[in-house]
mmCIF file of C-alpha atoms in Angstrom:
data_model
loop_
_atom_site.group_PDB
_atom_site.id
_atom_site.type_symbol
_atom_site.label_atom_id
_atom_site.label_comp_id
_atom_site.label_asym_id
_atom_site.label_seq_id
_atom_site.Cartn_x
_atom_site.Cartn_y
_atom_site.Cartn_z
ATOM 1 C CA UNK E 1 -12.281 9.021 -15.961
ATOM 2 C CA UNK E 2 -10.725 8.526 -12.172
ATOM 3 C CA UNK E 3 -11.320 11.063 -9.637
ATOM 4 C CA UNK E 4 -8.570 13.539 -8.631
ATOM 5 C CA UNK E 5 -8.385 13.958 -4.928
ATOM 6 C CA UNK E 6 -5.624 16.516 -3.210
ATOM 7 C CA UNK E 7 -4.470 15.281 0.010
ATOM 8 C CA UNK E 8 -2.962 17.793 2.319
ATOM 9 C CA UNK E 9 -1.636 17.194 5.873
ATOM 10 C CA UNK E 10 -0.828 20.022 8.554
ATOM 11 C CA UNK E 11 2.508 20.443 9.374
ATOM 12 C CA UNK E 12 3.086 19.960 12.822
ATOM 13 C CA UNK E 13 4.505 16.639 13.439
ATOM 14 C CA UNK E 14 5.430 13.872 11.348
ATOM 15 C CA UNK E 15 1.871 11.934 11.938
ATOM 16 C CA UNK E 16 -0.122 14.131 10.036
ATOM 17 C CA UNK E 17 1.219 13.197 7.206
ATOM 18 C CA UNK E 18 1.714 9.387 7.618
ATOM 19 C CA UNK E 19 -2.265 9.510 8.478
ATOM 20 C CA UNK E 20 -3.025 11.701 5.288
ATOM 21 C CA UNK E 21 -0.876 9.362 2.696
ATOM 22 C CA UNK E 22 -2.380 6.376 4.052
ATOM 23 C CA UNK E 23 -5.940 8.241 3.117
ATOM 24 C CA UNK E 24 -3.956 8.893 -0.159
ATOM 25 C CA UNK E 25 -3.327 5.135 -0.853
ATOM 26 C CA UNK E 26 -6.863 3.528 0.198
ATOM 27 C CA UNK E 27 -7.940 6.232 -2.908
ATOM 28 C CA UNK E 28 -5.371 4.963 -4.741
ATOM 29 C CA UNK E 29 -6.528 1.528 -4.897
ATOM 30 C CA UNK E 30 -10.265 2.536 -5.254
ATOM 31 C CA UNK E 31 -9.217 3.632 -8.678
ATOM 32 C CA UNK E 32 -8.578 7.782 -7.787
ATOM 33 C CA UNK E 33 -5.415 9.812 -8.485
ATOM 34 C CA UNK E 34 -4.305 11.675 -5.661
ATOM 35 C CA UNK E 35 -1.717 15.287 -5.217
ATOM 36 C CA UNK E 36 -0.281 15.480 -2.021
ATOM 37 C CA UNK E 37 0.523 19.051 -0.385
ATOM 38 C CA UNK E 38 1.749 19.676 2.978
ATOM 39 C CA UNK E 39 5.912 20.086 4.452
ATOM 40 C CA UNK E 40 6.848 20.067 7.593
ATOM 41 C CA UNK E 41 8.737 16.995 9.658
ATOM 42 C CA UNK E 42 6.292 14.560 7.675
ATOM 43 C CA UNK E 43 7.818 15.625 4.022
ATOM 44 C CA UNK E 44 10.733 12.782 4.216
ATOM 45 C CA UNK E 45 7.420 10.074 4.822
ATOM 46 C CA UNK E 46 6.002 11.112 1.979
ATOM 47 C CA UNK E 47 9.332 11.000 -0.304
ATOM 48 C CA UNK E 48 10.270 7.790 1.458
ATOM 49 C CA UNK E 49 7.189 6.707 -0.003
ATOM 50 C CA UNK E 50 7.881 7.163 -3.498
ATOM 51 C CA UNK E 51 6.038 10.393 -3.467
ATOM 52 C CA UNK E 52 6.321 13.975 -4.767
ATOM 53 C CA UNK E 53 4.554 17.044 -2.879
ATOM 54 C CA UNK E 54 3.674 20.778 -3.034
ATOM 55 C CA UNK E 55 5.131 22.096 0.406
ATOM 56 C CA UNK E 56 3.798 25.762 0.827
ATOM 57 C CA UNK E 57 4.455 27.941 3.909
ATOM 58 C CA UNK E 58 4.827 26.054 6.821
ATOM 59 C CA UNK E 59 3.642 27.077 10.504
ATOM 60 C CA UNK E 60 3.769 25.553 13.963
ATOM 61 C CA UNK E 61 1.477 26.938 16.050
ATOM 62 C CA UNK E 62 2.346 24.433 18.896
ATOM 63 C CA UNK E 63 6.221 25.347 19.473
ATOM 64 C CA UNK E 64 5.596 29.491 18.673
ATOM 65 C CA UNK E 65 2.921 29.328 21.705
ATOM 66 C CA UNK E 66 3.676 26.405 24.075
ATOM 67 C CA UNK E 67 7.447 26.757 23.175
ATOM 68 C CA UNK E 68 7.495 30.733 23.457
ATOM 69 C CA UNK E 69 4.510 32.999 23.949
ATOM 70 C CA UNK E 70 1.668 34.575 22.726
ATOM 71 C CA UNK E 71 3.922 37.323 20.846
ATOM 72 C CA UNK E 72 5.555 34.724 19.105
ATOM 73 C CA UNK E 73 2.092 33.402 17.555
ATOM 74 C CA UNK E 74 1.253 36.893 16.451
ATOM 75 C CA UNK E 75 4.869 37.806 14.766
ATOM 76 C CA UNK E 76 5.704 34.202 13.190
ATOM 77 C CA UNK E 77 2.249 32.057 13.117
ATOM 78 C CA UNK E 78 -0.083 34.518 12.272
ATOM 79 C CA UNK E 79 1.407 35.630 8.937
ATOM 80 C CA UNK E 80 2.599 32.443 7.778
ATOM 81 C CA UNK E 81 -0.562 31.006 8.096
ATOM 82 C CA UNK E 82 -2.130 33.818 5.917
ATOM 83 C CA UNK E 83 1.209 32.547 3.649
ATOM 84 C CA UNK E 84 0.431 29.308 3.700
ATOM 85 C CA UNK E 85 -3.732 29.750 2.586
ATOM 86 C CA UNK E 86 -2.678 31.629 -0.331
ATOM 87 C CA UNK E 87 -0.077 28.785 -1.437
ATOM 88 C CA UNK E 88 -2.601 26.275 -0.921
ATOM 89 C CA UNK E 89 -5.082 28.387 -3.063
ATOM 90 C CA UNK E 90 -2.585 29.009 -6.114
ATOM 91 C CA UNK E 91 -1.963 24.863 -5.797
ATOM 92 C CA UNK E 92 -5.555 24.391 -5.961
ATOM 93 C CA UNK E 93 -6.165 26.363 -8.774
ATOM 94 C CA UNK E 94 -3.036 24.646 -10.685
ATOM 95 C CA UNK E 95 -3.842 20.654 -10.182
ATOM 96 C CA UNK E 96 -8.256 21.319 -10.346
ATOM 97 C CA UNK E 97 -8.884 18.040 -8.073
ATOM 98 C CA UNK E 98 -12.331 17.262 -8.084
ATOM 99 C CA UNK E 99 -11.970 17.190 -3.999
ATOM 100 C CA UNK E 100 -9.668 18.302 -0.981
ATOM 101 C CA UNK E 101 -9.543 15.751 1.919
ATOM 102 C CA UNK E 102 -7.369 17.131 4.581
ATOM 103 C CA UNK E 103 -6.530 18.024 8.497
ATOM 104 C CA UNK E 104 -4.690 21.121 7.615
ATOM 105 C CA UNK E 105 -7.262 23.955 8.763
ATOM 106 C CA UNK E 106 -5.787 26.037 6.250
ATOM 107 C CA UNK E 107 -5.998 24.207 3.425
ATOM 108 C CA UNK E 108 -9.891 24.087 4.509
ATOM 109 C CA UNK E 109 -9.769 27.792 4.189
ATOM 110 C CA UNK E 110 -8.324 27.759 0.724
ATOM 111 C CA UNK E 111 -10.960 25.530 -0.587
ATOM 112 C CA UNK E 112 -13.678 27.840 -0.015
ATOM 113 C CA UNK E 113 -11.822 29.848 -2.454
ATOM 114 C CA UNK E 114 -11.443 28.257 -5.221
ATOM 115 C CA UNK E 115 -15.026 26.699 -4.396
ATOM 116 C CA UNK E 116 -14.066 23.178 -3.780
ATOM 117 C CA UNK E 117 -15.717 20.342 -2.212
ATOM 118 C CA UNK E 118 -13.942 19.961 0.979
ATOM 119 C CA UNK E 119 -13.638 16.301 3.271
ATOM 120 C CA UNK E 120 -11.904 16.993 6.983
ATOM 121 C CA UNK E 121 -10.092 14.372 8.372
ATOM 122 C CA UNK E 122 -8.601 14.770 11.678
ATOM 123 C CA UNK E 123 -9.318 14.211 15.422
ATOM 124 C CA UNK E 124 -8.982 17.739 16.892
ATOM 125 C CA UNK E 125 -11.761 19.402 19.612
ATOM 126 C CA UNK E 126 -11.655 21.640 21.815
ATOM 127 C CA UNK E 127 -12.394 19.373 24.853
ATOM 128 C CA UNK E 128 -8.863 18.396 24.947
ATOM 129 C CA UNK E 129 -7.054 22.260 25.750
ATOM 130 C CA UNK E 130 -6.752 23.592 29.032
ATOM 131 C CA UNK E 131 -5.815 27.295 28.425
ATOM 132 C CA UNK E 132 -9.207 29.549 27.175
ATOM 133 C CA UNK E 133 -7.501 30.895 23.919
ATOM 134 C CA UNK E 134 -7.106 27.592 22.666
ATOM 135 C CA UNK E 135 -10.404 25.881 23.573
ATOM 136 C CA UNK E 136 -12.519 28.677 21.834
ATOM 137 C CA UNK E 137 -10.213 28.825 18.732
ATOM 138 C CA UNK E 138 -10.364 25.050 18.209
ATOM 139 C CA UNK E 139 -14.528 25.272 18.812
ATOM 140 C CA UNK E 140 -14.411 27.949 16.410
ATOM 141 C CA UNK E 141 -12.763 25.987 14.201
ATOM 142 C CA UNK E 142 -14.501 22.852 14.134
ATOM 143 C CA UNK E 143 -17.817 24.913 13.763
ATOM 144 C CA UNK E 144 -16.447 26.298 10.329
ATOM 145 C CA UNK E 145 -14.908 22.984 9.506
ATOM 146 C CA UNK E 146 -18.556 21.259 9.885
ATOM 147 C CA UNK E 147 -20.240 23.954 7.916
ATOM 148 C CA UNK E 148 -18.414 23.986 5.177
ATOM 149 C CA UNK E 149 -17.158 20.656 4.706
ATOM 150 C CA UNK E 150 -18.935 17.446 2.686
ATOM 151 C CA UNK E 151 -17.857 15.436 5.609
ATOM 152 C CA UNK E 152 -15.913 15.510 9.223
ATOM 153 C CA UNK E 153 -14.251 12.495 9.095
ATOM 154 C CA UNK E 154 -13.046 12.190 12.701
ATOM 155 C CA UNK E 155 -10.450 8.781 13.574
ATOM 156 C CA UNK E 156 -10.926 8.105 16.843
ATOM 157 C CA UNK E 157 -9.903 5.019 19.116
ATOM 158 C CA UNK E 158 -12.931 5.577 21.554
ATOM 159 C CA UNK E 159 -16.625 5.363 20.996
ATOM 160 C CA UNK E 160 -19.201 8.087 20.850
ATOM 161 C CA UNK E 161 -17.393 10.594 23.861
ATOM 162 C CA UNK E 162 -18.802 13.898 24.748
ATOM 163 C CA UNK E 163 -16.147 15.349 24.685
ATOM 164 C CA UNK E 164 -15.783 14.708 20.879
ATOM 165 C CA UNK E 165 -17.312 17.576 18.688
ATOM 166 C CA UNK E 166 -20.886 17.144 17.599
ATOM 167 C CA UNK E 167 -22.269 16.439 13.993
ATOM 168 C CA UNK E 168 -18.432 14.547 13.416
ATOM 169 C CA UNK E 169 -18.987 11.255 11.269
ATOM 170 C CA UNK E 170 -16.870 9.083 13.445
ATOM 171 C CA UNK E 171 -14.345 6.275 11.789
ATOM 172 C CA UNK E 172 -12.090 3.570 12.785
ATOM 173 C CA UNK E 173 -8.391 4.984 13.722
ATOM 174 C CA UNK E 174 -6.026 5.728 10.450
ATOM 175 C CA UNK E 175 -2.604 4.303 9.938
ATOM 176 C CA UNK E 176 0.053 3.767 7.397
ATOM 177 C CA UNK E 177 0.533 0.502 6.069
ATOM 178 C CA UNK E 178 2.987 -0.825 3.660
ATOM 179 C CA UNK E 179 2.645 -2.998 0.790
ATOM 180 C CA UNK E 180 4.511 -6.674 0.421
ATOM 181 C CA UNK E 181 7.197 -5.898 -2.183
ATOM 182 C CA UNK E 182 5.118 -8.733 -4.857
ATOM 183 C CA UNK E 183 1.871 -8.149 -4.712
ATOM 184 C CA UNK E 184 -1.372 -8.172 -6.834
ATOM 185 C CA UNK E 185 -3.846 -5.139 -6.949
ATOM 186 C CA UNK E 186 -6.088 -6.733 -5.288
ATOM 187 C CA UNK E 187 -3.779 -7.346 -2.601
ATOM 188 C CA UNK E 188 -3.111 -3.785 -2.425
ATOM 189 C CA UNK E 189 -6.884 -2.795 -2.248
ATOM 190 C CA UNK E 190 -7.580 -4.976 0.436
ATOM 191 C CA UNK E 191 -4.418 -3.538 2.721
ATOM 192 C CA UNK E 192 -5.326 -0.300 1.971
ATOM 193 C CA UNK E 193 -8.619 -1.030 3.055
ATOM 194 C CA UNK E 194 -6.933 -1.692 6.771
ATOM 195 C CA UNK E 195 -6.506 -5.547 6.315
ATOM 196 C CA UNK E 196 -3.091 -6.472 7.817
ATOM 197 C CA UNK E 197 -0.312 -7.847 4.930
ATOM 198 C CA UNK E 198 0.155 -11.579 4.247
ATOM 199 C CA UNK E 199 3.710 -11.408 4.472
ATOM 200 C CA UNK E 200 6.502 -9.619 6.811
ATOM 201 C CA UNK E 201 8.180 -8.331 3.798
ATOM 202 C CA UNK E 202 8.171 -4.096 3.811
ATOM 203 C CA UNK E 203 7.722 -2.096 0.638
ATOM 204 C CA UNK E 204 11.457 -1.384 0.355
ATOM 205 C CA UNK E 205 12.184 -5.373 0.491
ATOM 206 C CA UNK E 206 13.955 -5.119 3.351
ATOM 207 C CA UNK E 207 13.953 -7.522 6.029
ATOM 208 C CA UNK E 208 10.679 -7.923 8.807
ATOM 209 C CA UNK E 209 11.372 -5.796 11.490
ATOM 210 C CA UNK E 210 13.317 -7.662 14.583
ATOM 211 C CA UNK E 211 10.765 -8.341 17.114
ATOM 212 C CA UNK E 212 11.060 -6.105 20.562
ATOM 213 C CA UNK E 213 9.717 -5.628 23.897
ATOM 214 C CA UNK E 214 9.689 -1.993 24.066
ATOM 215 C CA UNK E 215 8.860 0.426 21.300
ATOM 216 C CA UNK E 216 9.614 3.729 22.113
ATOM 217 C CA UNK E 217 8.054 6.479 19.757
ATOM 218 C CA UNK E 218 9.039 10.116 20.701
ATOM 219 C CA UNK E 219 6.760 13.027 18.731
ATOM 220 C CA UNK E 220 8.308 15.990 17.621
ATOM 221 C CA UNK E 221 7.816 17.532 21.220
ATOM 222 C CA UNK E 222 8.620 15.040 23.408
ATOM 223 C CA UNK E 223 10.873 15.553 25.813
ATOM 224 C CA UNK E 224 14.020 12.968 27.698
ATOM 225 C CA UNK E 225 12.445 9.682 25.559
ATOM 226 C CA UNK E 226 16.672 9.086 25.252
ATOM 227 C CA UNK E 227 16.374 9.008 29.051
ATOM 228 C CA UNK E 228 13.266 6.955 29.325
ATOM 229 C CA UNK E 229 15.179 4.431 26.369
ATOM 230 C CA UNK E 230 17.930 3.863 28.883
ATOM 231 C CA UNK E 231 16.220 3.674 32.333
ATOM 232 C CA UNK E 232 13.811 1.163 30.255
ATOM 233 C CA UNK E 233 16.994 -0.859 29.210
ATOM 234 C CA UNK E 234 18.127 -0.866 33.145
ATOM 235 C CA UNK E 235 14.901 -2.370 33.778
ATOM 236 C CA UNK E 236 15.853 -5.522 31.766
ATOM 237 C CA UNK E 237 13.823 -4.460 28.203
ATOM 238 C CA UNK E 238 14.930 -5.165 24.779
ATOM 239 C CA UNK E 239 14.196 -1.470 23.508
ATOM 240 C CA UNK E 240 14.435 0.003 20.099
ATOM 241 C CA UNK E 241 13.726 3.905 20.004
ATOM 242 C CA UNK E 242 12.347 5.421 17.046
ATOM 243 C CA UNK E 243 14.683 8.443 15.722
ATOM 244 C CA UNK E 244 17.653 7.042 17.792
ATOM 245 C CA UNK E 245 21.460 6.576 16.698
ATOM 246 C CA UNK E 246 20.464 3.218 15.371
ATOM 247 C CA UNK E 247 17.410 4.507 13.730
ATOM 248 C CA UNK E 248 16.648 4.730 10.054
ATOM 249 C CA UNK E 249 13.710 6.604 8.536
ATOM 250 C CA UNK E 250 11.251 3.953 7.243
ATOM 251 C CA UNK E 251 8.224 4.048 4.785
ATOM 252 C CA UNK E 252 5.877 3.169 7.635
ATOM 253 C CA UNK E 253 6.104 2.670 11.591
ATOM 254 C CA UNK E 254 3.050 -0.129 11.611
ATOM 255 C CA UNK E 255 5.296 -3.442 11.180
ATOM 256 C CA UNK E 256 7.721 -2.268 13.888
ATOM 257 C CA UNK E 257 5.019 -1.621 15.909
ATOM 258 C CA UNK E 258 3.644 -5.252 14.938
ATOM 259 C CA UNK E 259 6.898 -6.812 16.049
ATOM 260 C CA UNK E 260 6.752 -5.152 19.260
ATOM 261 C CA UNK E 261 5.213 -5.994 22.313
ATOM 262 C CA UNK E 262 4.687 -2.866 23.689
ATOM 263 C CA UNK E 263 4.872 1.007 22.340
ATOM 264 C CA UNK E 264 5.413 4.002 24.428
ATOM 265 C CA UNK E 265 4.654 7.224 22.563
ATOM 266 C CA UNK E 266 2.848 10.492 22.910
ATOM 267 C CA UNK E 267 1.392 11.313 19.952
ATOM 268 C CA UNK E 268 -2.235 10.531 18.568
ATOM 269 C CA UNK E 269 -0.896 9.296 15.795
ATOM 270 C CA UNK E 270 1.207 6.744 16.765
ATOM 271 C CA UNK E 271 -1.627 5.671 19.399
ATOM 272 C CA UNK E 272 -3.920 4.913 16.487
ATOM 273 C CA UNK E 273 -1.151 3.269 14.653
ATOM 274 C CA UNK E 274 -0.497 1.067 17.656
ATOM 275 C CA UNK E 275 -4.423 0.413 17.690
ATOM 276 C CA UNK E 276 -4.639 -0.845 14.223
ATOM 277 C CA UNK E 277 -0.880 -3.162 15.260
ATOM 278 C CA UNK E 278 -2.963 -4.804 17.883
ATOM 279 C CA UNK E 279 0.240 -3.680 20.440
ATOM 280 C CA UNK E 280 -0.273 -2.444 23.980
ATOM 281 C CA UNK E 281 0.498 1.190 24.416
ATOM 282 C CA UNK E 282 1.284 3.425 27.186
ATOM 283 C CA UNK E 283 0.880 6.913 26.497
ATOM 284 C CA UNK E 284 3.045 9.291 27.730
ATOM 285 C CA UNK E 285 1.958 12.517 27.073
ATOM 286 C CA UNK E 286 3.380 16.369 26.984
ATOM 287 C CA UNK E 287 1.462 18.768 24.720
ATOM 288 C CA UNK E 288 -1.977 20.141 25.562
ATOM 289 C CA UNK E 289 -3.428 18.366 22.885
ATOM 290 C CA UNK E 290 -1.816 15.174 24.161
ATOM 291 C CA UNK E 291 -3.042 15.551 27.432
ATOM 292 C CA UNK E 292 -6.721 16.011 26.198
ATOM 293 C CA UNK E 293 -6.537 13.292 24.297
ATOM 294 C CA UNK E 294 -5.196 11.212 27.174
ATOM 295 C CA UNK E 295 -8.027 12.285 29.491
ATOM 296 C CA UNK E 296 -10.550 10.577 27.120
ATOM 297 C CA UNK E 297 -8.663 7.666 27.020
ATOM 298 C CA UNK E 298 -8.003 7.249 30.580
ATOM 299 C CA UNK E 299 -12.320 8.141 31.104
ATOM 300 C CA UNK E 300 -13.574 5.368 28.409
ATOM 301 C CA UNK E 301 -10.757 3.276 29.879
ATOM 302 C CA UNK E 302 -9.959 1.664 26.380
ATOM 303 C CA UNK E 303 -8.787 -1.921 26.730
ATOM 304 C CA UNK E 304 -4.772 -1.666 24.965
ATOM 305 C CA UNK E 305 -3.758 1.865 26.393
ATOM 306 C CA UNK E 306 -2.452 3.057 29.863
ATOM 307 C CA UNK E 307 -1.908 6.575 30.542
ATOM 308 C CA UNK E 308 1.082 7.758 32.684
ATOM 309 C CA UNK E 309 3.063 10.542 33.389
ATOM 310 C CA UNK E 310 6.349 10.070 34.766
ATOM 311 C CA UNK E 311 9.455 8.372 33.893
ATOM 312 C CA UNK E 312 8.948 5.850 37.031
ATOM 313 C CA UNK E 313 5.295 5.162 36.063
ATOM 314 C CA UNK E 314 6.070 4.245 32.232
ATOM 315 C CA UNK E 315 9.249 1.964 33.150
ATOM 316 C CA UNK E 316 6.516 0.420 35.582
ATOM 317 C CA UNK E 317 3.623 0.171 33.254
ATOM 318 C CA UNK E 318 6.121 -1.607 30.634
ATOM 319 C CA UNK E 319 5.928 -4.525 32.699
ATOM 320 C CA UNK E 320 2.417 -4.528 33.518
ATOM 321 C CA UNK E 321 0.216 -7.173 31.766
ATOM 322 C CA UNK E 322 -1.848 -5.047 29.195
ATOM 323 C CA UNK E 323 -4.153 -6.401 26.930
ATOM 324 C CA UNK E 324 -3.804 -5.702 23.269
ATOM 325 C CA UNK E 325 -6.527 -3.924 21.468
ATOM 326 C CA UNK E 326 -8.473 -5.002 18.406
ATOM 327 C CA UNK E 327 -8.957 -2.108 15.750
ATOM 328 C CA UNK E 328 -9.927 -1.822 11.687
ATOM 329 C CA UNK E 329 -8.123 0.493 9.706
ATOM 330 C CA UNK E 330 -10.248 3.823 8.824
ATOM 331 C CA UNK E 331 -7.951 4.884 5.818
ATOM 332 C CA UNK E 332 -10.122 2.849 3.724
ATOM 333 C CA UNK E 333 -13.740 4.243 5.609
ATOM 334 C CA UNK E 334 -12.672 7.703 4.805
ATOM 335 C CA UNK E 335 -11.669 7.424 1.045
ATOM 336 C CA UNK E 336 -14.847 5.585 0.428
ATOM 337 C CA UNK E 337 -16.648 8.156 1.679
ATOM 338 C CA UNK E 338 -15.012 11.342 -0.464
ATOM 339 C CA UNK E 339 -15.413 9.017 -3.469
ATOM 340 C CA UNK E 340 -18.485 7.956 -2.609
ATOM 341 C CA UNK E 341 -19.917 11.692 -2.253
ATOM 342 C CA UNK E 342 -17.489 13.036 -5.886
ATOM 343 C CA UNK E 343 -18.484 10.332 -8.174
#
């Protein structure tokens, strides 16, 4: 009998759960059957996909505190997350998985409840916050997360980095790939593993992306990218911006970033997408947690990725030879290793 694995993502952010499903998949095709679980701006990903999910309270810690104040945390964040544990522990308790992988910290919480072996997946440390509140919360809460997990599975683009937290089990960055529209199983294993396709030909059987110069990849709090699109265009670029009038929601963002020859962005997750594309990318980055992670890149000085922080300095950087980086995909790494450790 296969293994039944929940897969939850956090809902901040459309990346979480374009990272979790492509954990979902590599299961998948290692023989497992998988119930996803998470909301948020990711949920149309996951239905554009072909999926179905739970979706139980949702939160946002990020715009209630860096988008309003710490009152706003305590009257909206705080008792929706409390919501959202106990709807994660009443979905538990309905589809019995045999394991949890997620980076949703509180569907961690709820698996301690219903006594579940738990995998982490995500990238978060404290290192990469400024303010005190948030560095001791997040060290907090990678301590419990490495007690009481089977495994922190933690995608990261650098090597060993002290700022990452200790007793992690480090992997190869995760991204979403999609599937040629014929293909074999064995095809599918082997992309799922992080392989790239054999053909141009999306999931939806659509046409290959148009090739670009400039990629431009807002996250859900990123701010004048429409701005950036045009003063990029000025500059003489062929640009296509992700979420734009011209924009349509796709299954996955890795062929259009294979088709382009640079990405700007400021989420993580589109950096380790662009990793595993092979593309350039300049990071542009707004959140705390962007920031932090920018600082490590910008101190290993990764070969691929250039930080900056204006508008002037990314149009600049654009035009900059860059070289492109060379990554595996760790979707396949980390579902080896929950099924490895549940069967």
């Amino acid at each position: 009998m296969s293994s039944i694995v929940a897969v939850a993502h956090y809902p901040e952010g459309a990346g979480h759960a374009t990272r979790m499903l492509a954990v979902a998949r590599a299961l998948e095709a290692r023989g497992a059957t998988v119930t996803l679980a998470g909301g948020g701006p990711g949920a149309r990903f996951i239905d554009r996909n072909g999926y179905d999910q739970y979706e139980p309270a949702s939160v946002d810690f990020i715009g209630d505190y860096q988008g309003g104040s710490l009152l706003h945390v305590l009257g909206h964040s705080l008792p929706n997350s409390a919501r959202r544990v106990y709807d994660y522990v009443h979905w538990l308790r309905r589809e019995r998985p045999d394991a949890l992988v997620t980076d949703d910290m509180f569907a961690a919480m709820a698996a301690e409840f219903v006594d579940l072996p738990l995998f982490v997946c995500t990238h978060n440390a404290a290192s990469y916050y400024d303010a005190v509140i948030e560095q001791g919360f997040t060290w907090l809460l990678n301590r419990h997360q490495l007690y009481s997990a089977e495994a922190f599975l933690y995608p990261s683009i650098w090597p060993p980095d002290r700022g990452d937290p200790a007793g992690v089990t480090p992997i190869p960055p995760i991204a979403l790939d999609v599937a040629p529209t014929e293909t074999t199983d064995e095809q599918r294993r082997v992309l799922a593993d992080g392989s790239p396709p054999e053909t141009d030909v999306p999931a939806n059987g659509s046409p290959a992306p148009d090739e670009t110069d400039v990629l431009v990849v807002p996250s859900a709090y990123s701010m004048g990218f429409e701005a950036l699109t045009e003063r990029l265009r000025a500059a003489g670029h062929e640009v296509t911006l992700v979420g734009g009038e011209d924009w349509d929601c796709v299954p996955a963002l890795l062929p259009y970033l294979r088709a382009a020859e640079r990405v700007v962005c400021s989420g993580y997750s589109t950096i380790m997408e662009a990793a595993v594309a092979g593309t350039p990318c300049i990071v542009y980055p707004f959140t705390d947690e962007q920031h932090g992670v920018s600082r490590v890149i910008e101190r290993t000085g990764l070969p691929g990725f250039q930080v900056e922080h204006s508008m002037a300095h990314v149009v600049r950087a654009v035009s900059q030879p860059l070289e492109r980086p060379v990554y595996e995909n760790g979707a396949g790494r980390a579902a080896a290793t929950v099924l490895a450790a549940i069967e």
